[in-house]
Coordinates of C-alpha atoms in Angstrom, one line a residue:
Chain A
X1 CA -16.3 182.5 72.7
X2 CA -16.6 178.7 72.6
X3 CA -20.2 179.2 71.5
X4 CA -19.2 181.2 68.8
X5 CA -16.6 178.7 67.3
X6 CA -19.0 176.0 67.6
X7 CA -21.6 178.0 65.5
X8 CA -18.8 178.5 62.9
X9 CA -18.0 174.7 62.5
X10 CA -21.7 173.8 62.2
X11 CA -22.0 176.4 59.5
X12 CA -25.5 176.4 57.8
X13 CA -26.3 176.2 54.1
X14 CA -28.2 179.0 53.1
X15 CA -30.8 178.4 50.5
X16 CA -29.7 178.8 47.0
X17 CA -31.4 181.4 45.0
X18 CA -32.7 179.4 42.0
X19 CA -34.8 182.0 40.7
X20 CA -31.9 184.3 39.2
X21 CA -28.6 183.6 37.5
X22 CA -28.1 179.9 38.8
X23 CA -30.9 178.5 37.2
X24 CA -30.5 176.7 33.8
X25 CA -33.3 176.1 31.3
X26 CA -33.2 175.6 27.7
X27 CA -33.6 179.5 27.1
X28 CA -30.4 180.3 29.0
X29 CA -28.6 180.9 25.5
X30 CA -31.0 183.4 24.4
X31 CA -31.2 185.2 27.7
X32 CA -27.4 185.3 28.2
X33 CA -26.9 186.3 24.5
X34 CA -29.6 188.8 24.5
X35 CA -28.2 190.4 27.6
X36 CA -24.7 191.2 26.3
X37 CA -24.1 194.7 25.2
X38 CA -23.7 194.9 21.5
X39 CA -20.1 196.0 21.5
X40 CA -18.7 193.1 23.4
X41 CA -17.7 191.0 20.5
X42 CA -16.2 194.0 18.6
X43 CA -14.1 194.8 21.7
X44 CA -13.1 191.1 21.5
X45 CA -12.2 191.3 17.7
X46 CA -10.0 194.6 18.4
X47 CA -8.0 192.6 20.9
X48 CA -7.6 189.6 18.9
X49 CA -6.5 191.9 16.2
X50 CA -4.1 194.1 18.0
X51 CA -2.9 191.5 20.7
X52 CA -0.7 189.5 18.1
X53 CA 0.8 192.8 16.9
X54 CA 1.9 193.6 20.5
X55 CA 3.1 190.2 21.2
X56 CA 5.2 189.9 17.9
X57 CA 6.2 193.8 17.9
X58 CA 9.7 192.8 18.3
X59 CA 9.8 190.6 15.3
X60 CA 7.5 192.5 13.2
X61 CA 7.9 191.4 9.5
X62 CA 5.1 193.5 7.8
X63 CA 2.3 191.2 8.9
X64 CA -0.8 193.0 8.5
X65 CA -4.0 190.9 9.8
X66 CA -6.6 193.6 9.2
X67 CA -5.5 194.0 5.5
X68 CA -5.6 190.5 5.2
X69 CA -8.9 190.1 6.8
X70 CA -10.2 193.1 4.6
X71 CA -9.4 191.3 1.2
X72 CA -10.9 188.0 2.3
X73 CA -13.9 189.2 4.0
X74 CA -16.1 189.4 1.0
X75 CA -15.3 185.8 0.1
X76 CA -15.6 184.6 3.6
X77 CA -19.1 186.1 3.9
X78 CA -20.5 185.2 0.6
X79 CA -19.2 181.7 0.1
X80 CA -18.7 180.6 3.7
X81 CA -21.0 182.3 6.2
X82 CA -24.1 182.5 4.1
X83 CA -23.7 178.8 3.5
X84 CA -23.8 178.1 7.0
X85 CA -27.1 180.2 7.3
X86 CA -28.4 178.0 4.4
X87 CA -27.2 175.0 6.4
X88 CA -29.3 176.5 9.4
X89 CA -32.4 177.2 7.5
X90 CA -32.5 173.6 5.9
X91 CA -31.8 172.1 9.2
X92 CA -34.6 174.2 10.9
X93 CA -37.1 173.2 8.2
X94 CA -36.5 169.6 8.6
X95 CA -36.3 169.9 12.4
X96 CA -39.4 171.8 12.6
X97 CA -41.5 169.2 10.5
X98 CA -39.8 166.2 11.9
X99 CA -40.2 167.4 15.6
X100 CA -43.8 168.3 14.9
X101 CA -44.6 164.8 13.7
X102 CA -42.5 163.2 16.6
X103 CA -43.7 165.7 19.1
X104 CA -47.5 165.1 18.4
X105 CA -46.4 161.3 18.4
X106 CA -45.3 161.6 21.9
X107 CA -48.8 162.5 23.1
X108 CA -50.6 160.0 20.8
X109 CA -53.1 157.5 22.5
X110 CA -51.4 154.8 20.3
X111 CA -49.1 153.3 22.9
X112 CA -46.3 151.8 20.6
X113 CA -46.2 155.1 18.7
X114 CA -46.0 157.2 21.8
X115 CA -43.3 155.0 23.2
X116 CA -41.4 155.0 19.7
X117 CA -41.4 158.8 19.6
X118 CA -40.5 159.2 23.1
X119 CA -37.5 156.9 22.4
X120 CA -36.4 158.9 19.4
X121 CA -36.6 162.2 21.2
X122 CA -34.8 161.0 24.1
X123 CA -32.0 159.2 22.0
X124 CA -31.3 162.5 19.8
X125 CA -31.9 164.8 22.5
X126 CA -29.3 163.1 24.8
X127 CA -26.6 162.4 22.3
X128 CA -23.7 164.6 21.4
X129 CA -24.2 166.5 18.0
X130 CA -20.8 165.7 16.7
X131 CA -21.5 162.0 17.3
X132 CA -24.8 162.3 15.6
X133 CA -22.9 163.9 12.7
X134 CA -20.4 161.3 12.3
X135 CA -22.9 158.3 12.3
X136 CA -25.0 160.2 9.7
X137 CA -22.0 160.6 7.5
X138 CA -20.7 157.3 7.7
X139 CA -24.2 155.5 7.5
X140 CA -25.3 157.2 4.4
X141 CA -23.8 156.2 1.0
X142 CA -21.5 158.5 -0.8
X143 CA -23.7 158.2 -3.8
X144 CA -27.3 157.5 -4.2
X145 CA -28.7 155.5 -7.2
X146 CA -32.3 156.4 -8.1
X147 CA -34.0 154.7 -11.0
X148 CA -30.8 153.9 -12.5
X149 CA -29.1 157.4 -12.2
X150 CA -26.3 157.9 -9.9
X151 CA -26.3 160.9 -7.9
X152 CA -23.3 162.3 -6.0
X153 CA -24.4 162.8 -2.3
X154 CA -22.6 165.7 -1.1
X155 CA -21.3 165.7 2.4
X156 CA -23.2 169.1 3.4
X157 CA -26.5 167.5 2.6
X158 CA -25.6 164.7 4.9
X159 CA -24.6 167.4 7.4
X160 CA -28.0 169.0 7.0
X161 CA -29.6 165.5 8.0
X162 CA -27.2 165.0 10.8
X163 CA -27.6 168.3 12.5
X164 CA -31.4 168.1 12.0
X165 CA -31.6 165.3 14.4
X166 CA -30.9 166.8 17.7
X167 CA -33.2 169.5 16.3
X168 CA -36.1 167.2 15.8
X169 CA -35.8 165.8 19.3
X170 CA -35.7 169.2 21.0
X171 CA -38.6 170.6 18.9
X172 CA -40.5 167.4 19.6
X173 CA -40.2 168.3 23.4
X174 CA -41.3 172.0 22.6
X175 CA -44.4 170.6 20.9
X176 CA -45.1 168.2 23.6
X177 CA -44.5 170.6 26.3
X178 CA -46.6 173.1 24.7
X179 CA -49.6 171.0 24.1
X180 CA -49.2 169.9 27.9
X181 CA -49.3 173.5 29.1
X182 CA -52.7 174.1 27.6
X183 CA -55.0 174.1 30.4
X184 CA -57.3 170.8 30.3
X185 CA -60.5 172.7 30.6
X186 CA -59.6 173.7 26.8
X187 CA -59.8 169.9 26.1
X188 CA -63.0 169.6 28.2
X189 CA -64.7 172.5 26.6
X190 CA -63.8 170.8 23.0
X191 CA -65.1 167.7 24.1
X192 CA -68.3 169.2 25.3
X193 CA -68.7 170.6 21.5
X194 CA -68.8 167.0 20.5
X195 CA -65.1 167.4 18.8
X196 CA -63.3 164.3 18.3
X197 CA -59.5 164.3 19.8
X198 CA -58.0 164.9 16.5
X199 CA -60.5 168.0 16.0
X200 CA -59.7 169.3 19.2
X201 CA -56.0 169.1 18.8
X202 CA -56.0 171.0 15.4
X203 CA -58.5 173.4 15.9
X204 CA -58.5 174.3 19.7
X205 CA -55.3 173.1 21.1
X206 CA -52.4 173.6 18.5
X207 CA -53.6 177.2 17.8
X208 CA -53.1 178.2 21.4
X209 CA -49.6 176.2 21.3
X210 CA -48.2 178.0 18.4
X211 CA -47.5 181.4 20.2
X212 CA -46.1 179.9 23.2
X213 CA -43.8 177.5 20.9
X214 CA -42.0 180.6 19.0
X215 CA -39.7 181.8 21.7
X216 CA -38.2 178.5 22.4
X217 CA -38.4 177.4 18.8
X218 CA -36.2 180.6 17.8
X219 CA -33.9 180.1 20.8
X220 CA -33.2 176.7 19.1
X221 CA -32.5 178.3 15.9
X222 CA -29.9 180.3 17.5
X223 CA -28.2 177.2 19.2
X224 CA -28.4 175.6 15.8
X225 CA -26.8 178.3 13.8
X226 CA -23.9 178.5 16.3
X227 CA -23.5 174.7 16.0
X228 CA -23.0 174.8 12.1
X229 CA -19.4 175.3 12.3
X230 CA -19.2 171.8 13.6
X231 CA -19.8 170.4 10.0
X232 CA -16.4 171.8 8.9
X233 CA -14.9 168.8 11.0
X234 CA -16.7 166.6 8.3
X235 CA -14.8 168.6 5.4
X236 CA -17.9 170.8 4.4
X237 CA -16.6 174.0 3.0
X238 CA -18.4 176.4 5.4
X239 CA -17.2 179.6 7.1
X240 CA -14.7 177.9 9.3
X241 CA -13.2 175.6 6.7
X242 CA -12.9 178.6 4.2
X243 CA -11.3 180.6 7.1
X244 CA -8.8 177.9 7.6
X245 CA -8.0 177.9 3.8
X246 CA -7.8 181.7 3.7
X247 CA -5.2 181.5 6.6
X248 CA -3.4 179.0 4.4
X249 CA -3.4 181.0 1.5
X250 CA -1.9 184.0 3.6
X251 CA 1.2 181.8 4.3
X252 CA -0.1 180.3 7.6
X253 CA 1.0 183.0 9.6
X254 CA 0.1 182.4 13.2
X255 CA -0.5 186.0 13.7
X256 CA -3.6 185.7 11.5
X257 CA -5.4 182.8 13.7
X258 CA -6.9 185.3 16.3
X259 CA -8.1 188.0 13.9
X260 CA -9.5 185.7 11.4
X261 CA -11.5 183.5 13.8
X262 CA -12.4 186.5 15.8
X263 CA -14.1 187.9 12.8
X264 CA -16.2 184.7 12.2
X265 CA -17.2 185.2 15.8
X266 CA -18.4 188.6 15.0
X267 CA -20.4 187.3 12.0
X268 CA -22.3 184.9 14.3
X269 CA -22.7 187.5 16.9
X270 CA -24.3 189.9 14.2
X271 CA -26.8 187.5 12.9
X272 CA -27.5 185.6 16.4
X273 CA -27.9 188.6 18.5
X274 CA -31.0 190.2 17.0
X275 CA -32.5 186.8 17.3
X276 CA -31.7 186.4 20.8
X277 CA -33.3 190.0 21.5
X278 CA -36.3 189.2 19.4
X279 CA -36.7 185.8 21.2
X280 CA -36.6 187.6 24.7
X281 CA -39.3 190.2 23.8
X282 CA -41.7 187.6 22.1
X283 CA -41.0 185.6 25.4
X284 CA -42.0 188.4 27.7
X285 CA -45.0 189.3 25.6
X286 CA -46.2 185.7 25.4
X287 CA -45.5 184.8 28.8
X288 CA -48.7 183.3 30.3
X289 CA -50.2 185.9 32.9
X290 CA -51.1 184.1 36.1
Chain B
X1 CA -28.6 119.3 -31.1
X2 CA -24.8 118.8 -30.9
X3 CA -24.3 121.7 -33.5
X4 CA -26.6 123.9 -31.6
X5 CA -24.9 123.4 -28.4
X6 CA -21.5 124.0 -30.0
X7 CA -22.7 127.3 -31.7
X8 CA -24.1 128.2 -28.4
X9 CA -20.9 127.7 -26.5
X10 CA -18.8 129.4 -29.1
X11 CA -21.3 132.4 -29.0
X12 CA -21.2 132.5 -25.3
X13 CA -17.4 132.3 -25.0
X14 CA -17.1 135.0 -27.8
X15 CA -19.7 137.0 -25.8
X16 CA -17.8 136.6 -22.6
X17 CA -14.5 137.6 -24.5
X18 CA -16.3 140.9 -25.8
X19 CA -17.7 141.5 -22.5
X20 CA -14.2 140.9 -20.7
X21 CA -12.5 143.4 -23.0
X22 CA -15.4 145.9 -22.7
X23 CA -15.1 145.5 -19.0
X24 CA -11.4 146.5 -19.3
X25 CA -11.7 149.6 -21.3
X26 CA -15.1 151.4 -21.2
X27 CA -13.3 154.6 -21.1
X28 CA -16.4 156.0 -19.4
X29 CA -14.8 158.9 -17.6
X30 CA -12.8 159.7 -20.7
X31 CA -15.8 159.6 -22.8
X32 CA -17.9 161.8 -20.2
X33 CA -15.2 164.4 -20.4
X34 CA -15.4 164.8 -24.2
X35 CA -19.4 164.7 -24.0
X36 CA -19.8 167.6 -21.5
X37 CA -16.6 169.4 -22.8
X38 CA -15.5 170.1 -19.1
X39 CA -13.0 168.2 -17.1
X40 CA -13.5 168.2 -13.3
X41 CA -10.1 168.1 -11.4
X42 CA -9.8 167.8 -7.9
X43 CA -7.1 169.6 -6.1
X44 CA -6.3 170.9 -2.7
X45 CA -7.7 174.0 -1.2
X46 CA -5.4 174.0 2.0
X47 CA -2.0 173.5 0.7
X48 CA -0.1 176.5 -0.5
X49 CA 1.4 176.7 -3.0
X50 CA 0.2 173.4 -4.8
X51 CA -3.5 174.0 -4.2
X52 CA -5.1 177.0 -2.3
X53 CA -7.5 179.7 -2.6
X54 CA -7.4 182.9 -4.4
X55 CA -8.7 186.1 -2.6
X56 CA -11.8 185.8 -4.8
X57 CA -11.9 182.1 -3.8
X58 CA -10.8 180.5 -7.0
X59 CA -8.5 177.6 -6.5
X60 CA -5.1 178.5 -7.8
X61 CA -1.5 177.0 -7.4
X62 CA 1.0 174.8 -9.2
X63 CA -1.4 171.7 -9.4
X64 CA -4.2 173.9 -10.5
X65 CA -1.9 175.0 -13.1
X66 CA -1.3 171.5 -14.1
X67 CA -4.8 170.8 -14.3
X68 CA -5.3 173.9 -16.6
X69 CA -2.8 172.4 -18.9
X70 CA -4.5 169.0 -19.1
X71 CA -7.7 170.7 -19.9
X72 CA -6.0 172.9 -22.7
X73 CA -4.5 169.8 -24.0
X74 CA -7.9 167.9 -24.2
X75 CA -9.6 171.0 -25.6
X76 CA -12.2 171.1 -22.8
X77 CA -13.2 173.5 -20.1
X78 CA -11.9 173.2 -16.7
X79 CA -13.5 172.9 -13.3
X80 CA -11.7 172.6 -10.1
X81 CA -13.0 171.1 -7.0
X82 CA -11.3 171.5 -3.8
X83 CA -10.6 168.2 -2.3
X84 CA -9.0 167.1 1.2
X85 CA -6.7 164.4 2.0
X86 CA -9.5 162.5 3.7
X87 CA -11.8 162.7 0.8
X88 CA -9.6 163.0 -2.3
X89 CA -9.8 159.2 -3.3
X90 CA -13.5 158.9 -2.4
X91 CA -14.3 161.9 -4.7
X92 CA -12.4 160.0 -7.6
X93 CA -14.0 156.5 -6.9
X94 CA -17.5 158.1 -6.4
X95 CA -17.2 160.1 -9.9
X96 CA -17.2 163.5 -8.2
X97 CA -14.0 164.4 -9.9
X98 CA -12.4 162.8 -13.0
X99 CA -9.0 163.3 -12.0
X100 CA -7.1 164.1 -8.9
X101 CA -3.9 165.9 -8.5
X102 CA -3.8 166.8 -5.0
X103 CA -0.4 166.4 -3.3
X104 CA -1.1 162.8 -2.7
X105 CA 2.0 160.5 -1.9
X106 CA 2.2 157.6 -4.1
X107 CA 1.7 154.5 -1.7
X108 CA 0.8 150.8 -2.3
X109 CA -2.3 150.9 -0.5
X110 CA -3.4 153.9 -2.4
X111 CA -2.8 152.4 -5.7
X112 CA -5.5 149.6 -5.0
X113 CA -8.0 152.3 -4.9
X114 CA -7.2 154.8 -7.5
X115 CA -5.5 154.7 -10.8
X116 CA -1.9 156.4 -10.1
X117 CA -0.1 156.5 -13.3
X118 CA 3.5 157.3 -13.7
X119 CA 6.0 159.0 -14.3
X120 CA 5.4 160.8 -10.6
X121 CA 5.1 164.7 -11.3
X122 CA 6.8 165.6 -7.9
X123 CA 8.5 164.3 -4.9
X124 CA 9.0 165.5 -1.3
X125 CA 10.7 164.5 2.0
X126 CA 10.0 165.0 5.6
X127 CA 11.7 167.4 7.6
X128 CA 11.4 169.7 10.6
X129 CA 11.3 173.2 11.5
X130 CA 12.8 173.8 15.0
X131 CA 14.1 176.9 16.8
X132 CA 17.6 177.5 16.3
X133 CA 18.4 177.9 19.9
X134 CA 17.6 174.2 20.5
X135 CA 20.4 173.0 18.4
X136 CA 18.8 169.9 16.8
X137 CA 21.0 168.0 14.5
X138 CA 20.0 164.3 14.6
X139 CA 16.5 162.9 14.3
X140 CA 17.0 161.0 17.2
X141 CA 17.0 164.3 19.3
X142 CA 13.3 164.1 18.9
X143 CA 12.9 161.1 21.1
X144 CA 10.3 161.4 23.9
X145 CA 9.8 165.3 22.9
X146 CA 6.6 166.6 21.8
X147 CA 6.6 167.4 18.0
X148 CA 3.7 169.2 16.2
X149 CA 2.3 168.2 12.9
X150 CA -0.7 168.2 10.7
X151 CA -3.4 165.7 11.0
X152 CA -3.5 163.0 8.2
X153 CA 0.1 163.2 7.2
X154 CA 1.5 159.7 6.8
X155 CA 5.0 160.3 8.2
X156 CA 3.5 161.3 11.8
X157 CA 3.3 157.8 12.7
X158 CA 6.6 157.0 11.0
X159 CA 8.4 159.6 13.0
X160 CA 6.6 158.3 16.0
X161 CA 7.6 154.6 15.7
X162 CA 11.2 155.2 14.3
X163 CA 12.3 158.0 16.8
X164 CA 10.0 158.1 19.5
X165 CA 8.9 161.5 19.1
X166 CA 5.4 162.4 20.3
X167 CA 3.2 163.8 17.7
X168 CA 0.7 166.5 18.5
X169 CA -1.4 166.8 15.4
X170 CA -3.3 169.8 14.5
X171 CA -5.9 170.4 12.0
X172 CA -3.9 172.9 10.2
X173 CA -0.4 174.2 9.6
X174 CA -1.0 177.7 11.1
X175 CA -2.2 176.1 14.3
X176 CA 0.7 173.6 14.3
X177 CA 3.3 176.7 13.8
X178 CA 1.6 178.9 16.6
X179 CA 2.1 175.8 19.0
X180 CA 5.6 175.7 17.9
X181 CA 6.0 179.6 18.5
X182 CA 4.3 179.2 21.9
X183 CA 6.8 176.4 22.7
X184 CA 4.3 173.5 23.1
X185 CA 6.5 171.4 21.1
X186 CA 10.2 171.5 20.1
X187 CA 9.7 171.2 16.4
X188 CA 7.0 171.0 13.5
X189 CA 7.2 168.1 11.1
X190 CA 6.1 168.6 7.5
X191 CA 7.0 168.4 3.9
X192 CA 10.6 169.8 3.4
X193 CA 9.6 172.1 0.5
X194 CA 6.9 173.8 2.4
X195 CA 9.2 174.3 5.5
X196 CA 11.7 175.8 3.2
X197 CA 9.3 178.1 1.7
X198 CA 8.5 179.4 5.2
X199 CA 11.8 179.9 6.1
X200 CA 12.6 181.9 2.9
X201 CA 9.6 184.1 3.7
X202 CA 11.6 185.8 6.5
X203 CA 8.9 185.3 9.1
X204 CA 10.7 182.3 11.0
X205 CA 14.0 184.0 11.2
X206 CA 14.8 182.3 14.7
X207 CA 14.2 178.6 13.1
X208 CA 16.0 176.4 10.9
X209 CA 15.4 173.0 8.9
X210 CA 18.4 171.3 10.7
X211 CA 17.9 167.5 9.5
X212 CA 18.4 165.5 6.3
X213 CA 15.1 164.9 4.9
X214 CA 13.9 161.6 5.2
X215 CA 11.1 159.3 3.5
X216 CA 11.6 160.9 0.1
X217 CA 8.2 160.1 -1.5
X218 CA 6.9 160.6 -4.9
X219 CA 3.5 162.3 -5.4
X220 CA 1.1 160.7 -7.6
X221 CA -2.0 161.9 -9.8
X222 CA -4.7 159.7 -10.3
X223 CA -7.5 158.8 -12.6
X224 CA -10.4 156.3 -11.7
X225 CA -8.8 152.9 -11.4
X226 CA -10.7 151.2 -14.1
X227 CA -9.0 153.7 -16.6
X228 CA -5.6 153.3 -15.5
X229 CA -4.4 151.3 -18.5
X230 CA -7.0 152.9 -20.9
X231 CA -7.0 156.0 -23.0
X232 CA -7.3 158.3 -19.9
X233 CA -4.4 156.8 -17.7
X234 CA -2.3 156.7 -20.9
X235 CA -3.0 160.0 -21.7
X236 CA -2.0 161.3 -18.1
X237 CA 1.2 159.5 -18.5
X238 CA 1.9 161.4 -21.6
X239 CA 1.4 164.6 -19.9
X240 CA 3.6 163.8 -17.0
X241 CA 6.3 162.5 -19.4
X242 CA 6.1 165.7 -21.4
X243 CA 6.0 167.9 -18.1
X244 CA 9.2 166.4 -17.1
X245 CA 10.9 166.4 -20.5
X246 CA 10.0 170.1 -21.4
X247 CA 11.0 171.4 -17.9
X248 CA 7.6 172.8 -17.4
X249 CA 7.4 171.5 -14.0
X250 CA 10.5 173.2 -13.0
X251 CA 9.3 176.4 -14.3
X252 CA 5.9 176.1 -12.4
X253 CA 7.9 175.3 -9.3
X254 CA 10.0 178.6 -9.7
X255 CA 6.5 180.6 -10.6
X256 CA 5.0 179.3 -7.3
X257 CA 8.0 180.1 -5.2
X258 CA 9.1 176.6 -4.3
X259 CA 12.2 175.5 -3.3
X260 CA 13.9 173.8 -6.6
X261 CA 13.6 170.0 -5.8
X262 CA 16.7 167.7 -6.9
X263 CA 14.0 165.4 -8.1
X264 CA 12.4 167.4 -10.7
X265 CA 16.0 168.2 -12.1
X266 CA 16.8 164.4 -12.2
X267 CA 13.7 163.5 -14.0
X268 CA 14.1 166.3 -16.4
X269 CA 17.7 165.0 -17.2
X270 CA 16.4 161.4 -17.3
X271 CA 13.8 162.2 -20.0
X272 CA 15.9 164.7 -22.2
X273 CA 15.4 164.0 -25.9
X274 CA 18.7 162.5 -27.1
X275 CA 18.5 163.8 -30.3
X276 CA 18.1 167.3 -29.4
X277 CA 20.9 169.5 -28.9

């Protein structure tokens, strides 16, 4: 009896299973999103649309969230959501080009360059996105004078620049990691063929990296797309801002909040879900076999 | 030698006078509007019924109608740009828009940045929407209580300082009203005309606007500050004078379902043509 209670007092912490569920890595988003059944967000929208009507059943005044949503959907998609997609594409373009350059800089043999690129990567990778957005927004001028011509510098272009900073940093890490993951024998083999470091990098190493960079790259694209509504805070007229304006035009009825924002959720899901599934498939296919 | 110096001095003096006059009135924006045959007007996109979006995304509302009349009077095309409280003055300064009619309260500090011209075309006061059950009947009842509001409204600070209310500011009015219904705050503070419209809609039957409006503040439309005392500014003054005299603004108010304001009635009488009977 006594022994038993003593055993209880000195309970042993069992080893935590880090291989499943608990573990977190940059691919967690695609993995969790990709494993959702397709109907999840639609169920969420249904609840979002029906719930307010149940709650306000007593004070029903002819509020029709679904009807309102139906009328506004074309505008929200064409003028709002497609604009988010455009922003995400431009960010990805900037982020990929910048990330490739900075990532290769991180493995350069020139020390100052390596340190600089490492510093940039760490700085942007570990800063809140919204803070980066605010800084870019305030640091860049409102208008730009090139060769005596003054151009208006729209807020959304600044937002693209601001959002691509963390993408640059993360893709830089992907590039660095991918190059490091190529077995050193490849370098040695290239060297034995009298290739310079640059030749070995471009002709032997990078082509092998390309495949293994695709899944994390797509994963970051999905993260980026879902982050685009952040720019609504800066006054860019993207889907969340236009949704707010649509709710305003429908007399600001609180009953509309859940259905309208639920609709935006569905849009993002429909777009990001296939990307997540594809990412998982490619990840499995390109997995390094040991 | 002396003569040359004198001539040079006179020439430079003349030159500087000309430059000074030219600097005062280049009518840059005015000429730009004529040249491209389009006037770009900044109106609100999130403030029904003054400036908001129709279902196809077009900007409509009372202020959009006013902008249309300005364009028609000028004989140019109209282009509307949606602006927000936070960027409307910047848009005008930066030349993104030529004219701003965006529910802006006419305040001293704003006049230093943009060219507000009189007579003011509208005026609104501050009031609250509160549940009837609470029986609020004085501003001082708000002391120490949470009150919902919209971010960026200048009276949020005033209500806090004067009556000790705790303002909880939201990005949109729908969110603020939802919070009011959820009893996260005892009242929603906003423009009295908007509250009146909401109460009239029948969706807020358990609520009332129990206080006397405060801080009645005229609204101002604005041209670029350099053109306040030039052709464009004078023209917009004339537009506003005419709107008041003809009663057009009162008609627009009715068209957009805004509760008639005493201000427009007063201005309409003030500017009445004394020969017309």
